[in-house]
C-alpha positions in Angstrom: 0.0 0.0 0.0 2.7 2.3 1.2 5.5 1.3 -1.4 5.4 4.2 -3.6 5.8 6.3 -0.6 9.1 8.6 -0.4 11.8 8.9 3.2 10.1 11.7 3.2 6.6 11.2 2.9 6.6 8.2 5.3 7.7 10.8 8.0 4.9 13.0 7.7 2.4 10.5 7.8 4.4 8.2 10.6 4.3 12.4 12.7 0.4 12.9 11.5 -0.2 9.1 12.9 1.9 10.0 16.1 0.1 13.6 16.7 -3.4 12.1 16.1 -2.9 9.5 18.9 -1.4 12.0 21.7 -4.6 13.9 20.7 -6.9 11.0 21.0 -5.3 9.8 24.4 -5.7 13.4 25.6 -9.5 13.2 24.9 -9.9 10.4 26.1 -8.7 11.3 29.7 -10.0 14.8 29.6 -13.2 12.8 29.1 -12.6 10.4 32.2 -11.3 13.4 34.4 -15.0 14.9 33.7 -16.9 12.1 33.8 -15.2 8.9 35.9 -18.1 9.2 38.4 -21.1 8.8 36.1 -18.7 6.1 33.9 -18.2 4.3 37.8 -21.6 4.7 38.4 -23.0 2.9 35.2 -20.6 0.3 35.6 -21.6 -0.6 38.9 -25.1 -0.9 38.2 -24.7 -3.1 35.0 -23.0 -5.3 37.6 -25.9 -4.7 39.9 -23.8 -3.3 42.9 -25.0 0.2 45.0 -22.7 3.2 44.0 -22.9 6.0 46.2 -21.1 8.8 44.8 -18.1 10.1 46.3 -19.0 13.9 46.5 -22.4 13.5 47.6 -23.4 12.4 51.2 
């Protein structure tokens, strides 16, 4: 697929590859910092334990 590709080339798209990842992984947490209680939450009721949130009382 890649053979036709130049030293050059390659490098760019190996970088793109790289920089779209790191952006990816970045989203993903800033995603679980925001959410990890609703995501703990739903995951303890689909395995039918009580969750009781740990900011609320």
């Amino acid at each position: 697929m890649y053979t036709n590709m130049t030293a050059k080339d390659a490098r760019y798209m190996l970088e793109a590859n790289a920089n779209l990842v790191e952006r990816m992984i970045a989203g993903f947490k800033k995603y679980w910092e925001e959410n990890a209680e609703v995501i703990c939450g739903g995951l303890a009721m689909m395995s039918g334990q009580f969750y009781v949130p740990s900011g609320r009382k």
